mmCIF file of C-alpha atoms in Angstrom:
data_model
loop_
_atom_site.group_PDB
_atom_site.id
_atom_site.type_symbol
_atom_site.label_atom_id
_atom_site.label_comp_id
_atom_site.label_asym_id
_atom_site.label_seq_id
_atom_site.Cartn_x
_atom_site.Cartn_y
_atom_site.Cartn_z
ATOM 1 C CA MET A 1 -15.591 -29.929 -20.398
ATOM 2 C CA PRO A 2 -18.050 -29.492 -23.223
ATOM 3 C CA GLU A 3 -16.921 -29.024 -26.757
ATOM 4 C CA LEU A 4 -16.962 -25.547 -27.923
ATOM 5 C CA THR A 5 -19.199 -24.460 -30.643
ATOM 6 C CA LEU A 6 -17.928 -22.813 -33.830
ATOM 7 C CA GLU A 7 -19.018 -19.350 -32.557
ATOM 8 C CA GLN A 8 -17.193 -19.981 -29.361
ATOM 9 C CA ARG A 9 -13.961 -21.098 -31.067
ATOM 10 C CA ILE A 10 -14.152 -17.941 -33.353
ATOM 11 C CA ALA A 11 -14.780 -15.744 -30.301
ATOM 12 C CA ARG A 12 -11.636 -17.046 -28.565
ATOM 13 C CA LEU A 13 -9.587 -16.716 -31.785
ATOM 14 C CA GLU A 14 -10.567 -13.111 -32.068
ATOM 15 C CA ALA A 15 -9.894 -12.550 -28.491
ATOM 16 C CA ILE A 16 -6.425 -14.042 -28.720
ATOM 17 C CA GLU A 17 -5.720 -11.853 -31.796
ATOM 18 C CA GLU A 18 -6.829 -8.491 -29.857
ATOM 19 C CA ILE A 19 -4.727 -9.522 -26.884
ATOM 20 C CA LYS A 20 -1.708 -9.897 -29.366
ATOM 21 C CA GLN A 21 -2.301 -6.521 -30.855
ATOM 22 C CA VAL A 22 -2.434 -5.078 -27.221
ATOM 23 C CA LYS A 23 0.993 -6.397 -26.557
ATOM 24 C CA ALA A 24 2.356 -5.247 -29.997
ATOM 25 C CA ARG A 25 1.046 -1.843 -29.272
ATOM 26 C CA TYR A 26 2.853 -2.009 -25.772
ATOM 27 C CA CYS A 27 6.115 -2.356 -27.570
ATOM 28 C CA ARG A 28 5.444 0.327 -30.438
ATOM 29 C CA TYR A 29 4.200 2.871 -27.795
ATOM 30 C CA VAL A 30 7.117 2.486 -25.341
ATOM 31 C CA ASP A 31 9.737 2.804 -28.245
ATOM 32 C CA THR A 32 7.734 5.799 -29.957
ATOM 33 C CA LYS A 33 7.208 7.414 -26.491
ATOM 34 C CA ASP A 34 3.344 7.634 -26.883
ATOM 35 C CA TRP A 35 2.586 7.602 -23.211
ATOM 36 C CA GLU A 36 -1.148 8.279 -23.657
ATOM 37 C CA GLY A 37 -1.470 5.348 -25.924
ATOM 38 C CA PHE A 38 0.625 3.273 -23.579
ATOM 39 C CA ALA A 39 -1.582 4.049 -20.714
ATOM 40 C CA SER A 40 -4.721 3.028 -22.726
ATOM 41 C CA LEU A 41 -3.379 -0.598 -22.881
ATOM 42 C CA PHE A 42 -3.968 -1.125 -19.028
ATOM 43 C CA THR A 43 -6.894 -1.472 -16.602
ATOM 44 C CA GLU A 44 -7.234 1.335 -13.963
ATOM 45 C CA ASP A 45 -6.030 -1.318 -11.370
ATOM 46 C CA LEU A 46 -3.156 -2.677 -13.032
ATOM 47 C CA VAL A 47 -0.661 -4.711 -10.830
ATOM 48 C CA ILE A 48 3.257 -4.323 -11.867
ATOM 49 C CA ASP A 49 5.832 -6.589 -10.797
ATOM 50 C CA PHE A 50 9.170 -5.552 -12.622
ATOM 51 C CA GLY A 51 11.752 -6.654 -9.911
ATOM 52 C CA GLU A 52 14.384 -4.703 -11.663
ATOM 53 C CA SER A 53 12.534 -1.227 -11.389
ATOM 54 C CA THR A 54 14.241 1.280 -9.338
ATOM 55 C CA SER A 55 11.079 3.200 -9.103
ATOM 56 C CA ASN A 56 8.811 0.395 -8.060
ATOM 57 C CA PRO A 57 5.509 1.777 -9.529
ATOM 58 C CA GLN A 58 2.432 0.450 -7.759
ATOM 59 C CA THR A 59 -0.371 1.950 -10.185
ATOM 60 C CA ARG A 60 -1.028 2.366 -13.784
ATOM 61 C CA ASP A 61 -0.172 6.288 -13.779
ATOM 62 C CA GLU A 62 3.064 5.633 -11.770
ATOM 63 C CA PHE A 63 3.922 2.698 -14.322
ATOM 64 C CA VAL A 64 3.335 5.094 -17.272
ATOM 65 C CA ALA A 65 5.159 7.999 -15.497
ATOM 66 C CA SER A 66 8.178 5.684 -14.613
ATOM 67 C CA ALA A 67 8.525 4.456 -18.314
ATOM 68 C CA ALA A 68 8.360 8.056 -19.398
ATOM 69 C CA ARG A 69 11.040 9.151 -17.193
ATOM 70 C CA HIS A 70 13.432 6.308 -18.002
ATOM 71 C CA PHE A 71 13.036 6.237 -21.672
ATOM 72 C CA ALA A 72 12.634 10.023 -22.341
ATOM 73 C CA LYS A 73 16.361 10.631 -22.917
ATOM 74 C CA ASN A 74 17.073 7.154 -24.304
ATOM 75 C CA LEU A 75 16.653 4.980 -27.391
ATOM 76 C CA SER A 76 14.473 1.878 -26.664
ATOM 77 C CA ILE A 77 13.632 -1.172 -28.718
ATOM 78 C CA HIS A 78 11.284 -3.615 -27.264
ATOM 79 C CA GLN A 79 10.173 -6.853 -29.149
ATOM 80 C CA VAL A 80 7.928 -9.662 -27.910
ATOM 81 C CA HIS A 81 7.822 -13.118 -29.796
ATOM 82 C CA LEU A 82 5.104 -15.768 -30.360
ATOM 83 C CA GLY A 83 3.007 -15.261 -27.209
ATOM 84 C CA GLU A 84 1.222 -18.161 -25.313
ATOM 85 C CA VAL A 85 -2.264 -16.709 -24.906
ATOM 86 C CA GLU A 86 -5.011 -18.718 -22.881
ATOM 87 C CA ILE A 87 -8.472 -17.541 -22.819
ATOM 88 C CA VAL A 88 -9.895 -18.411 -19.340
ATOM 89 C CA ASP A 89 -13.326 -17.333 -19.953
ATOM 90 C CA ASP A 90 -15.130 -14.378 -21.631
ATOM 91 C CA THR A 91 -13.436 -11.732 -19.746
ATOM 92 C CA ARG A 92 -10.163 -13.089 -18.489
ATOM 93 C CA ALA A 93 -7.009 -14.536 -20.185
ATOM 94 C CA HIS A 94 -3.199 -15.246 -19.245
ATOM 95 C CA ALA A 95 -0.222 -14.613 -21.716
ATOM 96 C CA ILE A 96 3.476 -15.337 -21.539
ATOM 97 C CA TRP A 97 5.557 -13.349 -24.052
ATOM 98 C CA PRO A 98 9.223 -13.984 -24.657
ATOM 99 C CA MET A 99 10.895 -10.739 -24.895
ATOM 100 C CA TYR A 100 13.935 -8.792 -25.913
ATOM 101 C CA ASP A 101 14.834 -5.324 -25.040
ATOM 102 C CA LEU A 102 17.602 -2.683 -25.896
ATOM 103 C CA VAL A 103 17.876 0.631 -24.258
ATOM 104 C CA GLU A 104 20.607 2.898 -25.059
ATOM 105 C CA LYS A 105 21.439 6.254 -23.450
ATOM 106 C CA THR A 106 21.222 9.237 -25.832
ATOM 107 C CA SER A 107 21.686 11.978 -23.599
ATOM 108 C CA GLU A 108 24.950 12.581 -21.079
ATOM 109 C CA ASP A 109 22.175 13.679 -18.478
ATOM 110 C CA SER A 110 20.438 10.341 -18.445
ATOM 111 C CA GLU A 111 20.686 8.351 -15.318
ATOM 112 C CA TYR A 112 19.311 5.196 -17.048
ATOM 113 C CA VAL A 113 22.026 2.435 -17.671
ATOM 114 C CA SER A 114 22.358 1.231 -21.191
ATOM 115 C CA HIS A 115 21.550 -2.466 -21.369
ATOM 116 C CA THR A 116 20.025 -5.306 -23.396
ATOM 117 C CA GLY A 117 18.249 -8.305 -22.170
ATOM 118 C CA TRP A 118 15.917 -11.294 -22.725
ATOM 119 C CA GLY A 119 13.233 -12.782 -20.618
ATOM 120 C CA HIS A 120 9.514 -13.043 -20.259
ATOM 121 C CA TYR A 121 6.349 -10.993 -19.642
ATOM 122 C CA THR A 122 3.780 -12.903 -17.679
ATOM 123 C CA GLU A 123 0.543 -11.090 -17.877
ATOM 124 C CA GLU A 124 -3.142 -11.245 -17.112
ATOM 125 C CA TYR A 125 -5.826 -9.658 -19.289
ATOM 126 C CA ARG A 126 -9.297 -8.645 -18.522
ATOM 127 C CA LYS A 127 -12.086 -7.582 -21.012
ATOM 128 C CA GLU A 128 -13.384 -4.134 -20.095
ATOM 129 C CA GLY A 129 -15.866 -2.050 -22.068
ATOM 130 C CA GLY A 130 -15.552 -4.461 -25.042
ATOM 131 C CA HIS A 131 -11.755 -4.378 -25.228
ATOM 132 C CA TRP A 132 -9.086 -6.509 -23.786
ATOM 133 C CA LEU A 133 -6.574 -4.831 -21.379
ATOM 134 C CA CYS A 134 -3.608 -5.867 -19.463
ATOM 135 C CA CYS A 135 -4.473 -6.010 -15.687
ATOM 136 C CA ARG A 136 -1.390 -7.570 -14.394
ATOM 137 C CA THR A 137 2.260 -7.680 -15.756
ATOM 138 C CA ARG A 138 5.454 -9.064 -14.439
ATOM 139 C CA LEU A 139 8.976 -9.009 -16.081
ATOM 140 C CA THR A 140 11.440 -11.823 -15.316
ATOM 141 C CA ARG A 141 14.795 -11.678 -16.997
ATOM 142 C CA LEU A 142 16.821 -14.639 -18.061
ATOM 143 C CA LYS A 143 19.762 -12.411 -18.984
ATOM 144 C CA ARG A 144 20.753 -8.686 -18.688
ATOM 145 C CA VAL A 145 23.815 -7.322 -20.184
ATOM 146 C CA VAL A 146 25.063 -3.608 -19.304
ATOM 147 C CA LEU A 147 26.353 -2.049 -22.199
ATOM 148 C CA ASP A 148 29.374 0.604 -22.509
ATOM 149 C CA ASP A 149 27.999 4.072 -22.913
#
């Protein structure tokens, strides 16, 4: 593989930083319930693999609606840490994000189960219209603890 030019190396670093910003916004938008912002982070053809999901969303719109339903009456805290971002080419990237979340039921009529957990998001990103967006997301848990309500 030929050595990258300075301009190519800078472009890769800029891409990695933009992808990190996308994932940081993911956490903030979910926790602040900004569903329009949340939807803006994904491609139209988003592929979702959240094995623990009871609603099993198949599209971006279903994923956003599912998150909105789950978190509407609950407090959530989502964190990701030190992502491993690999730029595949000018328009494709892969990332693995260690994650932590806490969801607490704040309403008696919420059907959501309070829990905390740790694991990883494994994701693919694609550059569309000059911006990096998530096009595939998978959540795998290492540990999930159900909390007393």
